[in-house]
Amino acid sequence: MLRSVFRCLRTNSVAGQRSMSQSSLAGKVAIITASTDGIGLAAAQALGKRGAHVVVSSRRQANVDQAVALLQSQSIQVTGTTCNVGKREDREKLVRMTLSQYGGIDILVSNAAVNPFFGNIMDSTEEVWDKILSVNVKSAFLMTKLVVPHMQRRGGGTVIFVSSVAGYQPMPALGPYSVSKTALLGLTQALTPELAQSNIRVNCVAPGVIRTRFSSALWQNEGIMEEFKKQLSIKRIGELEEVGGVIAFLCSEEASYITGETITVTGGMTCRL
Ligand code: NAP
């Protein structure tokens, strides 16, 4: 009896050690775009707390400085630079800086998105479409294209795209943005078989409404929120850590057999295409 208890304890502790090491990202180098606030910053925190060297970036130097200081204060290994993902020279600088600082790249979290238009989709202009598709979709692909050769040099890697529940069900007044988020679901699947040959996994997260500046017009309006909550099983909006943790899981060895997948983080909204 005693012997079987000890055997059980030993097995559990081995399982515990295994799961700890599989969730660890020690020594991995992670680029997270648009990561000085909101979901990107939460992803940087989640990856950094698991031991990754994180590279944060966004358009404004002051925001980069603030995010780097915050992450350093949490004992996370971090460096940062400005990068507007819509600009080729900025994307190249981000990759160059990461390589010179850390010598390689293992993880890309492509998180940047803009939404310059609210209204009826039929009122949206060519300029709106160019901007949204360029930043939200094309830059996500071009960032991936830039980092893949460096992941191949390391023997593999992980790419995560940040889509949205709006990619499944277009949100009222957010037509072009929603379409750009649907495109990321397609991009995830289009890249998956090709990059699997290089041991690179490609996954996507589709958040519902998460408490950030981007979504504040929604969650700061009590009337809208009451109506919106009817669609939720969990009757509250999501918190940043609840998305950061899913991104970190997808980047970890615990997710080693997951690729081409989109995980919705929505508090139980019905999502289907
Ligand atoms: P957020 O809190 O407003 O943060 C946006 C971040 O992006 C900031 O760090 C901003 O810094 C940076 N940024 C903006 N434009 C950029 C660009 N062109 N290039 C590089 N960085 C840029 O936003 P969020 O809510 O976390 O959204 C992040 C992602 O989650 C987006 O892809 C969004 O579509 C998606 N999402 C959010 C929600 C939600 O409820 N919050 C739901 C579904 C999906 P600078 O101003 O310094 O550039």
PDB file of C-alpha atoms and ligand atoms in Angstrom:
ATOM      1  CA  MET A   1       0.000   0.000   0.000  1.00  0.00           C
ATOM      2  CA  LEU A   2       2.732   2.424   1.099  1.00  0.00           C
ATOM      3  CA  ARG A   3       4.816   1.434  -1.905  1.00  0.00           C
ATOM      4  CA  SER A   4       2.001   2.259  -4.341  1.00  0.00           C
ATOM      5  CA  VAL A   5       1.461   5.658  -2.654  1.00  0.00           C
ATOM      6  CA  PHE A   6       5.179   6.445  -3.119  1.00  0.00           C
ATOM      7  CA  ARG A   7       5.019   5.257  -6.752  1.00  0.00           C
ATOM      8  CA  CYS A   8       2.027   7.540  -7.328  1.00  0.00           C
ATOM      9  CA  LEU A   9       3.765  10.506  -5.689  1.00  0.00           C
ATOM     10  CA  ARG A  10       6.893   9.930  -7.761  1.00  0.00           C
ATOM     11  CA  THR A  11       4.857   9.730 -10.993  1.00  0.00           C
ATOM     12  CA  ASN A  12       3.010  12.929 -10.122  1.00  0.00           C
ATOM     13  CA  SER A  13       6.193  14.790  -9.366  1.00  0.00           C
ATOM     14  CA  VAL A  14       7.758  13.677 -12.668  1.00  0.00           C
ATOM     15  CA  ALA A  15       4.590  14.820 -14.456  1.00  0.00           C
ATOM     16  CA  GLY A  16       4.808  18.103 -12.557  1.00  0.00           C
ATOM     17  CA  GLN A  17       8.424  18.640 -13.584  1.00  0.00           C
ATOM     18  CA  ARG A  18       7.589  17.803 -17.184  1.00  0.00           C
ATOM     19  CA  SER A  19       4.695  20.234 -17.367  1.00  0.00           C
ATOM     20  CA  MET A  20       6.794  22.972 -15.737  1.00  0.00           C
ATOM     21  CA  SER A  21       9.606  22.560 -18.225  1.00  0.00           C
ATOM     22  CA  GLN A  22       7.207  22.334 -21.161  1.00  0.00           C
ATOM     23  CA  SER A  23       5.530  25.613 -20.280  1.00  0.00           C
ATOM     24  CA  SER A  24       8.910  27.291 -19.800  1.00  0.00           C
ATOM     25  CA  LEU A  25      10.183  29.563 -22.558  1.00  0.00           C
ATOM     26  CA  ALA A  26      13.624  30.018 -21.028  1.00  0.00           C
ATOM     27  CA  GLY A  27      16.135  31.257 -23.568  1.00  0.00           C
ATOM     28  CA  LYS A  28      13.576  31.771 -26.343  1.00  0.00           C
ATOM     29  CA  VAL A  29      13.634  35.073 -28.196  1.00  0.00           C
ATOM     30  CA  ALA A  30      10.235  36.622 -28.864  1.00  0.00           C
ATOM     31  CA  ILE A  31       9.277  39.596 -31.034  1.00  0.00           C
ATOM     32  CA  ILE A  32       5.851  40.985 -30.164  1.00  0.00           C
ATOM     33  CA  THR A  33       4.537  43.777 -32.378  1.00  0.00           C
ATOM     34  CA  ALA A  34       2.404  46.622 -30.990  1.00  0.00           C
ATOM     35  CA  SER A  35       3.440  45.603 -27.512  1.00  0.00           C
ATOM     36  CA  THR A  36       3.663  48.773 -25.466  1.00  0.00           C
ATOM     37  CA  ASP A  37       0.044  48.568 -24.322  1.00  0.00           C
ATOM     38  CA  GLY A  38      -2.946  46.245 -24.175  1.00  0.00           C
ATOM     39  CA  ILE A  39      -2.835  42.676 -25.462  1.00  0.00           C
ATOM     40  CA  GLY A  40       0.674  43.016 -26.933  1.00  0.00           C
ATOM     41  CA  LEU A  41       2.097  44.176 -23.609  1.00  0.00           C
ATOM     42  CA  ALA A  42       0.218  41.378 -21.820  1.00  0.00           C
ATOM     43  CA  ALA A  43       1.704  38.863 -24.267  1.00  0.00           C
ATOM     44  CA  ALA A  44       5.195  40.272 -23.618  1.00  0.00           C
ATOM     45  CA  GLN A  45       4.598  39.908 -19.877  1.00  0.00           C
ATOM     46  CA  ALA A  46       3.311  36.352 -20.186  1.00  0.00           C
ATOM     47  CA  LEU A  47       6.219  35.253 -22.399  1.00  0.00           C
ATOM     48  CA  GLY A  48       8.776  37.123 -20.276  1.00  0.00           C
ATOM     49  CA  LYS A  49       7.528  35.608 -17.035  1.00  0.00           C
ATOM     50  CA  ARG A  50       8.085  32.179 -18.581  1.00  0.00           C
ATOM     51  CA  GLY A  51      11.726  33.077 -19.270  1.00  0.00           C
ATOM     52  CA  ALA A  52      11.675  34.404 -22.837  1.00  0.00           C
ATOM     53  CA  HIS A  53      13.774  37.392 -23.916  1.00  0.00           C
ATOM     54  CA  VAL A  54      11.118  39.747 -25.218  1.00  0.00           C
ATOM     55  CA  VAL A  55      11.434  42.516 -27.787  1.00  0.00           C
ATOM     56  CA  VAL A  56       8.700  45.112 -27.472  1.00  0.00           C
ATOM     57  CA  SER A  57       7.842  47.779 -30.016  1.00  0.00           C
ATOM     58  CA  SER A  58       5.286  50.288 -31.180  1.00  0.00           C
ATOM     59  CA  ARG A  59       5.210  53.584 -33.066  1.00  0.00           C
ATOM     60  CA  ARG A  60       6.110  55.949 -30.213  1.00  0.00           C
ATOM     61  CA  GLN A  61       9.469  55.993 -28.427  1.00  0.00           C
ATOM     62  CA  ALA A  62       7.914  57.229 -25.171  1.00  0.00           C
ATOM     63  CA  ASN A  63       5.581  54.223 -25.125  1.00  0.00           C
ATOM     64  CA  VAL A  64       8.479  51.861 -25.831  1.00  0.00           C
ATOM     65  CA  ASP A  65      10.506  53.370 -22.975  1.00  0.00           C
ATOM     66  CA  GLN A  66       7.580  53.042 -20.588  1.00  0.00           C
ATOM     67  CA  ALA A  67       6.894  49.400 -21.518  1.00  0.00           C
ATOM     68  CA  VAL A  68      10.577  48.442 -21.245  1.00  0.00           C
ATOM     69  CA  ALA A  69      10.780  50.055 -17.777  1.00  0.00           C
ATOM     70  CA  LEU A  70       7.616  48.262 -16.630  1.00  0.00           C
ATOM     71  CA  LEU A  71       8.805  44.849 -17.830  1.00  0.00           C
ATOM     72  CA  GLN A  72      12.278  45.385 -16.361  1.00  0.00           C
ATOM     73  CA  SER A  73      10.672  46.181 -13.028  1.00  0.00           C
ATOM     74  CA  GLN A  74       9.090  42.699 -13.232  1.00  0.00           C
ATOM     75  CA  SER A  75      12.520  41.098 -13.807  1.00  0.00           C
ATOM     76  CA  ILE A  76      11.727  40.317 -17.436  1.00  0.00           C
ATOM     77  CA  GLN A  77      14.592  40.294 -19.955  1.00  0.00           C
ATOM     78  CA  VAL A  78      13.469  42.916 -22.411  1.00  0.00           C
ATOM     79  CA  THR A  79      14.623  45.305 -25.047  1.00  0.00           C
ATOM     80  CA  GLY A  80      12.592  47.649 -27.233  1.00  0.00           C
ATOM     81  CA  THR A  81      12.543  49.819 -30.306  1.00  0.00           C
ATOM     82  CA  THR A  82      10.085  51.878 -32.298  1.00  0.00           C
ATOM     83  CA  CYS A  83       8.385  49.996 -35.129  1.00  0.00           C
ATOM     84  CA  ASN A  84       5.368  51.034 -37.139  1.00  0.00           C
ATOM     85  CA  VAL A  85       4.566  47.658 -38.707  1.00  0.00           C
ATOM     86  CA  GLY A  86       3.204  49.415 -41.784  1.00  0.00           C
ATOM     87  CA  LYS A  87       6.727  50.644 -42.664  1.00  0.00           C
ATOM     88  CA  ARG A  88       9.201  48.272 -44.275  1.00  0.00           C
ATOM     89  CA  GLU A  89      12.284  50.010 -42.836  1.00  0.00           C
ATOM     90  CA  ASP A  90      10.792  49.763 -39.321  1.00  0.00           C
ATOM     91  CA  ARG A  91      10.042  46.048 -39.696  1.00  0.00           C
ATOM     92  CA  GLU A  92      13.588  45.418 -40.916  1.00  0.00           C
ATOM     93  CA  LYS A  93      15.040  47.488 -38.059  1.00  0.00           C
ATOM     94  CA  LEU A  94      13.051  45.476 -35.513  1.00  0.00           C
ATOM     95  CA  VAL A  95      14.398  42.178 -36.834  1.00  0.00           C
ATOM     96  CA  ARG A  96      17.970  43.526 -37.153  1.00  0.00           C
ATOM     97  CA  MET A  97      17.900  44.857 -33.606  1.00  0.00           C
ATOM     98  CA  THR A  98      16.594  41.558 -32.236  1.00  0.00           C
ATOM     99  CA  LEU A  99      19.326  39.607 -33.985  1.00  0.00           C
ATOM    100  CA  SER A 100      22.098  41.901 -32.814  1.00  0.00           C
ATOM    101  CA  GLN A 101      20.769  41.859 -29.246  1.00  0.00           C
ATOM    102  CA  TYR A 102      19.855  38.175 -28.854  1.00  0.00           C
ATOM    103  CA  GLY A 103      21.400  36.352 -31.847  1.00  0.00           C
ATOM    104  CA  GLY A 104      18.218  34.692 -33.157  1.00  0.00           C
ATOM    105  CA  ILE A 105      14.411  34.607 -33.219  1.00  0.00           C
ATOM    106  CA  ASP A 106      12.107  31.826 -31.970  1.00  0.00           C
ATOM    107  CA  ILE A 107       8.716  33.487 -31.570  1.00  0.00           C
ATOM    108  CA  LEU A 108       6.726  36.138 -33.444  1.00  0.00           C
ATOM    109  CA  VAL A 109       3.499  37.484 -31.985  1.00  0.00           C
ATOM    110  CA  SER A 110       1.943  39.624 -34.721  1.00  0.00           C
ATOM    111  CA  ASN A 111      -0.471  41.777 -32.774  1.00  0.00           C
ATOM    112  CA  ALA A 112      -0.647  45.170 -34.499  1.00  0.00           C
ATOM    113  CA  ALA A 113      -3.907  46.411 -35.940  1.00  0.00           C
ATOM    114  CA  VAL A 114      -5.561  49.714 -36.753  1.00  0.00           C
ATOM    115  CA  ASN A 115      -9.148  50.739 -37.264  1.00  0.00           C
ATOM    116  CA  PRO A 116      -9.481  54.194 -38.822  1.00  0.00           C
ATOM    117  CA  PHE A 117     -13.173  53.752 -39.801  1.00  0.00           C
ATOM    118  CA  PHE A 118     -16.517  53.385 -38.017  1.00  0.00           C
ATOM    119  CA  GLY A 119     -19.712  53.306 -40.062  1.00  0.00           C
ATOM    120  CA  ASN A 120     -21.612  51.605 -42.831  1.00  0.00           C
ATOM    121  CA  ILE A 121     -19.273  49.460 -44.867  1.00  0.00           C
ATOM    122  CA  MET A 122     -20.657  50.996 -48.072  1.00  0.00           C
ATOM    123  CA  ASP A 123     -19.301  54.375 -46.917  1.00  0.00           C
ATOM    124  CA  SER A 124     -15.731  53.090 -46.490  1.00  0.00           C
ATOM    125  CA  THR A 125     -13.173  54.419 -48.960  1.00  0.00           C
ATOM    126  CA  GLU A 126     -10.264  52.941 -50.887  1.00  0.00           C
ATOM    127  CA  GLU A 127      -7.889  54.747 -48.512  1.00  0.00           C
ATOM    128  CA  VAL A 128      -9.549  53.075 -45.501  1.00  0.00           C
ATOM    129  CA  TRP A 129      -9.234  49.643 -47.102  1.00  0.00           C
ATOM    130  CA  ASP A 130      -5.601  50.246 -48.099  1.00  0.00           C
ATOM    131  CA  LYS A 131      -4.682  51.304 -44.560  1.00  0.00           C
ATOM    132  CA  ILE A 132      -6.530  48.490 -42.773  1.00  0.00           C
ATOM    133  CA  LEU A 133      -5.369  45.698 -45.058  1.00  0.00           C
ATOM    134  CA  SER A 134      -1.825  47.034 -45.152  1.00  0.00           C
ATOM    135  CA  VAL A 135      -1.343  47.221 -41.370  1.00  0.00           C
ATOM    136  CA  ASN A 136      -3.618  44.409 -40.177  1.00  0.00           C
ATOM    137  CA  VAL A 137      -2.935  41.758 -42.831  1.00  0.00           C
ATOM    138  CA  LYS A 138      -0.044  42.552 -45.187  1.00  0.00           C
ATOM    139  CA  SER A 139       2.320  43.595 -42.396  1.00  0.00           C
ATOM    140  CA  ALA A 140       1.483  40.428 -40.456  1.00  0.00           C
ATOM    141  CA  PHE A 141       2.562  38.375 -43.460  1.00  0.00           C
ATOM    142  CA  LEU A 142       5.635  40.505 -44.192  1.00  0.00           C
ATOM    143  CA  MET A 143       6.801  40.289 -40.549  1.00  0.00           C
ATOM    144  CA  THR A 144       6.431  36.510 -40.791  1.00  0.00           C
ATOM    145  CA  LYS A 145       8.402  36.431 -44.021  1.00  0.00           C
ATOM    146  CA  LEU A 146      11.204  38.412 -42.380  1.00  0.00           C
ATOM    147  CA  VAL A 147      11.533  36.187 -39.296  1.00  0.00           C
ATOM    148  CA  VAL A 148      11.074  32.732 -40.866  1.00  0.00           C
ATOM    149  CA  PRO A 149      14.658  32.373 -42.200  1.00  0.00           C
ATOM    150  CA  HIS A 150      15.956  33.079 -38.683  1.00  0.00           C
ATOM    151  CA  MET A 151      13.570  30.542 -37.134  1.00  0.00           C
ATOM    152  CA  GLN A 152      14.728  28.006 -39.723  1.00  0.00           C
ATOM    153  CA  ARG A 153      18.310  28.656 -38.619  1.00  0.00           C
ATOM    154  CA  ARG A 154      17.257  27.752 -35.036  1.00  0.00           C
ATOM    155  CA  GLY A 155      15.525  24.548 -36.220  1.00  0.00           C
ATOM    156  CA  GLY A 156      11.972  25.842 -35.756  1.00  0.00           C
ATOM    157  CA  GLY A 157       9.752  28.441 -34.161  1.00  0.00           C
ATOM    158  CA  THR A 158       6.265  29.718 -33.518  1.00  0.00           C
ATOM    159  CA  VAL A 159       4.121  32.427 -35.115  1.00  0.00           C
ATOM    160  CA  ILE A 160       0.957  33.759 -33.477  1.00  0.00           C
ATOM    161  CA  PHE A 161      -1.488  36.138 -35.173  1.00  0.00           C
ATOM    162  CA  VAL A 162      -3.898  38.199 -33.111  1.00  0.00           C
ATOM    163  CA  SER A 163      -7.245  38.193 -34.903  1.00  0.00           C
ATOM    164  CA  SER A 164     -10.624  38.972 -33.285  1.00  0.00           C
ATOM    165  CA  VAL A 165     -14.063  37.545 -32.718  1.00  0.00           C
ATOM    166  CA  ALA A 166     -15.026  40.162 -35.329  1.00  0.00           C
ATOM    167  CA  GLY A 167     -13.215  37.926 -37.820  1.00  0.00           C
ATOM    168  CA  TYR A 168     -15.970  35.337 -37.279  1.00  0.00           C
ATOM    169  CA  GLN A 169     -18.916  37.676 -36.950  1.00  0.00           C
ATOM    170  CA  PRO A 170     -18.399  41.185 -38.388  1.00  0.00           C
ATOM    171  CA  MET A 171     -19.150  43.811 -35.755  1.00  0.00           C
ATOM    172  CA  PRO A 172     -21.621  46.594 -36.544  1.00  0.00           C
ATOM    173  CA  ALA A 173     -19.806  49.668 -37.922  1.00  0.00           C
ATOM    174  CA  LEU A 174     -16.505  47.755 -38.101  1.00  0.00           C
ATOM    175  CA  GLY A 175     -16.875  46.105 -41.518  1.00  0.00           C
ATOM    176  CA  PRO A 176     -13.396  46.602 -43.066  1.00  0.00           C
ATOM    177  CA  TYR A 177     -11.641  45.883 -39.735  1.00  0.00           C
ATOM    178  CA  SER A 178     -13.690  42.702 -39.305  1.00  0.00           C
ATOM    179  CA  VAL A 179     -12.807  41.530 -42.824  1.00  0.00           C
ATOM    180  CA  SER A 180      -9.102  42.109 -42.076  1.00  0.00           C
ATOM    181  CA  LYS A 181      -9.450  39.895 -38.997  1.00  0.00           C
ATOM    182  CA  THR A 182     -11.142  37.153 -41.079  1.00  0.00           C
ATOM    183  CA  ALA A 183      -8.157  37.359 -43.432  1.00  0.00           C
ATOM    184  CA  LEU A 184      -5.828  36.494 -40.529  1.00  0.00           C
ATOM    185  CA  LEU A 185      -7.734  33.234 -39.975  1.00  0.00           C
ATOM    186  CA  GLY A 186      -7.012  32.440 -43.626  1.00  0.00           C
ATOM    187  CA  LEU A 187      -3.390  33.550 -43.385  1.00  0.00           C
ATOM    188  CA  THR A 188      -2.887  31.194 -40.421  1.00  0.00           C
ATOM    189  CA  GLN A 189      -4.142  28.262 -42.460  1.00  0.00           C
ATOM    190  CA  ALA A 190      -2.340  29.241 -45.648  1.00  0.00           C
ATOM    191  CA  LEU A 191       1.035  29.382 -43.907  1.00  0.00           C
ATOM    192  CA  THR A 192       0.632  26.295 -41.734  1.00  0.00           C
ATOM    193  CA  PRO A 193       1.540  23.399 -44.080  1.00  0.00           C
ATOM    194  CA  GLU A 194       4.414  25.275 -45.704  1.00  0.00           C
ATOM    195  CA  LEU A 195       6.023  26.338 -42.425  1.00  0.00           C
ATOM    196  CA  ALA A 196       5.449  22.965 -40.727  1.00  0.00           C
ATOM    197  CA  GLN A 197       8.180  21.662 -43.049  1.00  0.00           C
ATOM    198  CA  SER A 198      10.573  23.956 -41.150  1.00  0.00           C
ATOM    199  CA  ASN A 199       9.178  22.938 -37.752  1.00  0.00           C
ATOM    200  CA  ILE A 200       7.428  26.309 -37.408  1.00  0.00           C
ATOM    201  CA  ARG A 201       3.945  26.250 -35.890  1.00  0.00           C
ATOM    202  CA  VAL A 202       1.432  28.939 -36.893  1.00  0.00           C
ATOM    203  CA  ASN A 203      -1.548  29.696 -34.678  1.00  0.00           C
ATOM    204  CA  CYS A 204      -3.987  32.489 -34.035  1.00  0.00           C
ATOM    205  CA  VAL A 205      -5.954  33.889 -31.106  1.00  0.00           C
ATOM    206  CA  ALA A 206      -9.296  35.603 -31.595  1.00  0.00           C
ATOM    207  CA  PRO A 207     -10.151  37.694 -28.535  1.00  0.00           C
ATOM    208  CA  GLY A 208     -13.653  38.870 -27.737  1.00  0.00           C
ATOM    209  CA  VAL A 209     -13.936  42.138 -25.847  1.00  0.00           C
ATOM    210  CA  ILE A 210     -10.846  42.586 -23.680  1.00  0.00           C
ATOM    211  CA  ARG A 211     -10.302  45.546 -21.356  1.00  0.00           C
ATOM    212  CA  THR A 212      -7.882  47.750 -23.360  1.00  0.00           C
ATOM    213  CA  ARG A 213      -7.801  51.285 -24.699  1.00  0.00           C
ATOM    214  CA  PHE A 214      -8.738  49.961 -28.181  1.00  0.00           C
ATOM    215  CA  SER A 215     -12.073  48.602 -26.918  1.00  0.00           C
ATOM    216  CA  SER A 216     -12.781  51.280 -24.303  1.00  0.00           C
ATOM    217  CA  ALA A 217     -15.626  52.878 -26.312  1.00  0.00           C
ATOM    218  CA  LEU A 218     -17.450  49.580 -25.830  1.00  0.00           C
ATOM    219  CA  TRP A 219     -16.770  48.668 -22.210  1.00  0.00           C
ATOM    220  CA  GLN A 220     -16.994  52.214 -20.869  1.00  0.00           C
ATOM    221  CA  ASN A 221     -20.553  52.505 -22.155  1.00  0.00           C
ATOM    222  CA  GLU A 222     -22.880  50.789 -19.678  1.00  0.00           C
ATOM    223  CA  GLY A 223     -25.798  50.568 -22.088  1.00  0.00           C
ATOM    224  CA  ILE A 224     -23.751  48.924 -24.830  1.00  0.00           C
ATOM    225  CA  MET A 225     -22.136  46.552 -22.305  1.00  0.00           C
ATOM    226  CA  GLU A 226     -25.471  45.390 -20.868  1.00  0.00           C
ATOM    227  CA  GLU A 227     -26.667  44.549 -24.376  1.00  0.00           C
ATOM    228  CA  PHE A 228     -23.340  42.962 -25.287  1.00  0.00           C
ATOM    229  CA  LYS A 229     -23.243  40.750 -22.186  1.00  0.00           C
ATOM    230  CA  LYS A 230     -26.328  38.911 -23.488  1.00  0.00           C
ATOM    231  CA  GLN A 231     -23.996  37.285 -26.040  1.00  0.00           C
ATOM    232  CA  LEU A 232     -21.551  36.113 -23.369  1.00  0.00           C
ATOM    233  CA  SER A 233     -21.652  32.933 -21.275  1.00  0.00           C
ATOM    234  CA  ILE A 234     -19.168  34.467 -18.823  1.00  0.00           C
ATOM    235  CA  LYS A 235     -20.928  37.730 -18.027  1.00  0.00           C
ATOM    236  CA  ARG A 236     -17.958  40.090 -18.018  1.00  0.00           C
ATOM    237  CA  ILE A 237     -15.351  41.372 -20.445  1.00  0.00           C
ATOM    238  CA  GLY A 238     -11.969  39.670 -20.646  1.00  0.00           C
ATOM    239  CA  GLU A 239      -8.844  40.799 -18.823  1.00  0.00           C
ATOM    240  CA  LEU A 240      -5.443  41.167 -20.463  1.00  0.00           C
ATOM    241  CA  GLU A 241      -3.802  38.239 -18.667  1.00  0.00           C
ATOM    242  CA  GLU A 242      -6.525  35.959 -20.006  1.00  0.00           C
ATOM    243  CA  VAL A 243      -5.259  36.538 -23.551  1.00  0.00           C
ATOM    244  CA  GLY A 244      -1.549  36.766 -22.667  1.00  0.00           C
ATOM    245  CA  GLY A 245      -1.675  33.327 -21.039  1.00  0.00           C
ATOM    246  CA  VAL A 246      -3.244  31.707 -24.115  1.00  0.00           C
ATOM    247  CA  ILE A 247      -0.583  33.241 -26.359  1.00  0.00           C
ATOM    248  CA  ALA A 248       2.167  31.953 -24.051  1.00  0.00           C
ATOM    249  CA  PHE A 249       0.591  28.481 -24.039  1.00  0.00           C
ATOM    250  CA  LEU A 250       0.525  28.402 -27.851  1.00  0.00           C
ATOM    251  CA  CYS A 251       4.209  29.398 -27.924  1.00  0.00           C
ATOM    252  CA  SER A 252       5.206  26.686 -25.440  1.00  0.00           C
ATOM    253  CA  GLU A 253       6.126  23.033 -25.847  1.00  0.00           C
ATOM    254  CA  GLU A 254       2.781  22.178 -24.254  1.00  0.00           C
ATOM    255  CA  ALA A 255       1.265  23.163 -27.610  1.00  0.00           C
ATOM    256  CA  SER A 256       3.836  21.241 -29.684  1.00  0.00           C
ATOM    257  CA  TYR A 257       1.118  19.390 -31.660  1.00  0.00           C
ATOM    258  CA  ILE A 258      -1.079  22.455 -32.265  1.00  0.00           C
ATOM    259  CA  THR A 259      -0.707  24.305 -35.554  1.00  0.00           C
ATOM    260  CA  GLY A 260      -3.095  25.993 -37.989  1.00  0.00           C
ATOM    261  CA  GLU A 261      -5.472  26.584 -35.070  1.00  0.00           C
ATOM    262  CA  THR A 262      -7.368  29.631 -33.862  1.00  0.00           C
ATOM    263  CA  ILE A 263      -8.270  29.772 -30.188  1.00  0.00           C
ATOM    264  CA  THR A 264     -11.147  32.102 -29.402  1.00  0.00           C
ATOM    265  CA  VAL A 265     -10.887  33.914 -26.056  1.00  0.00           C
ATOM    266  CA  THR A 266     -14.344  35.362 -25.800  1.00  0.00           C
ATOM    267  CA  GLY A 267     -16.080  34.291 -22.588  1.00  0.00           C
ATOM    268  CA  GLY A 268     -18.217  31.906 -24.598  1.00  0.00           C
ATOM    269  CA  MET A 269     -19.500  33.981 -27.495  1.00  0.00           C
ATOM    270  CA  THR A 270     -20.781  31.816 -30.319  1.00  0.00           C
ATOM    271  CA  CYS A 271     -18.133  31.916 -33.039  1.00  0.00           C
ATOM    272  CA  ARG A 272     -18.432  30.355 -36.444  1.00  0.00           C
ATOM    273  CA  LEU A 273     -17.732  31.356 -40.006  1.00  0.00           C
TER     274      LEU A 273
HETATM  275  P1  NAP B   1      -4.332  48.836 -27.485  1.00  0.00           P
HETATM  276  O1  NAP B   1      -4.473  48.520 -26.059  1.00  0.00           O
HETATM  277  O2  NAP B   1      -4.973  50.072 -28.013  1.00  0.00           O
HETATM  278  O3  NAP B   1      -2.762  48.850 -27.839  1.00  0.00           O
HETATM  279  C1  NAP B   1      -2.383  49.081 -29.126  1.00  0.00           C
HETATM  280  C2  NAP B   1      -0.854  48.997 -29.225  1.00  0.00           C
HETATM  281  O4  NAP B   1      -0.535  48.994 -30.605  1.00  0.00           O
HETATM  282  C3  NAP B   1      -0.112  50.146 -28.594  1.00  0.00           C
HETATM  283  O5  NAP B   1       1.076  49.639 -28.018  1.00  0.00           O
HETATM  284  C4  NAP B   1       0.215  51.044 -29.797  1.00  0.00           C
HETATM  285  O6  NAP B   1       1.344  51.837 -29.467  1.00  0.00           O
HETATM  286  C5  NAP B   1       0.471  49.979 -30.867  1.00  0.00           C
HETATM  287  N1  NAP B   1       0.278  50.318 -32.278  1.00  0.00           N
HETATM  288  C6  NAP B   1      -0.796  50.896 -32.846  1.00  0.00           C
HETATM  289  N2  NAP B   1      -0.615  50.978 -34.180  1.00  0.00           N
HETATM  290  C7  NAP B   1       0.600  50.425 -34.458  1.00  0.00           C
HETATM  291  C8  NAP B   1       1.346  50.210 -35.649  1.00  0.00           C
HETATM  292  N3  NAP B   1       0.904  50.607 -36.858  1.00  0.00           N
HETATM  293  N4  NAP B   1       2.540  49.588 -35.567  1.00  0.00           N
HETATM  294  C9  NAP B   1       3.006  49.183 -34.362  1.00  0.00           C
HETATM  295  N5  NAP B   1       2.367  49.383 -33.198  1.00  0.00           N
HETATM  296  C10 NAP B   1       1.167  49.996 -33.258  1.00  0.00           C
HETATM  297  O7  NAP B   1      -4.888  47.649 -28.421  1.00  0.00           O
HETATM  298  P2  NAP B   1      -5.384  46.166 -28.034  1.00  0.00           P
HETATM  299  O8  NAP B   1      -6.809  46.225 -27.672  1.00  0.00           O
HETATM  300  O9  NAP B   1      -4.426  45.529 -27.111  1.00  0.00           O
HETATM  301  O10 NAP B   1      -5.318  45.464 -29.462  1.00  0.00           O
HETATM  302  C11 NAP B   1      -4.233  44.632 -29.826  1.00  0.00           C
HETATM  303  C12 NAP B   1      -4.701  43.622 -30.846  1.00  0.00           C
HETATM  304  O11 NAP B   1      -5.791  42.866 -30.306  1.00  0.00           O
HETATM  305  C13 NAP B   1      -5.192  44.210 -32.160  1.00  0.00           C
HETATM  306  O12 NAP B   1      -4.796  43.373 -33.215  1.00  0.00           O
HETATM  307  C14 NAP B   1      -6.709  44.166 -32.021  1.00  0.00           C
HETATM  308  O13 NAP B   1      -7.359  44.097 -33.271  1.00  0.00           O
HETATM  309  C15 NAP B   1      -6.849  42.857 -31.246  1.00  0.00           C
HETATM  310  N6  NAP B   1      -8.132  42.718 -30.530  1.00  0.00           N
HETATM  311  C16 NAP B   1      -8.426  43.490 -29.449  1.00  0.00           C
HETATM  312  C17 NAP B   1      -9.637  43.289 -28.793  1.00  0.00           C
HETATM  313  C18 NAP B   1     -10.024  44.088 -27.580  1.00  0.00           C
HETATM  314  O14 NAP B   1     -11.162  43.926 -27.095  1.00  0.00           O
HETATM  315  N7  NAP B   1      -9.151  44.907 -27.030  1.00  0.00           N
HETATM  316  C19 NAP B   1     -10.530  42.333 -29.245  1.00  0.00           C
HETATM  317  C20 NAP B   1     -10.200  41.575 -30.357  1.00  0.00           C
HETATM  318  C21 NAP B   1      -8.988  41.768 -30.985  1.00  0.00           C
HETATM  319  P3  NAP B   1       1.759  53.179 -30.279  1.00  0.00           P
HETATM  320  O15 NAP B   1       0.611  54.117 -30.192  1.00  0.00           O
HETATM  321  O16 NAP B   1       3.008  53.668 -29.570  1.00  0.00           O
HETATM  322  O17 NAP B   1       2.039  52.716 -31.663  1.00  0.00           O
END
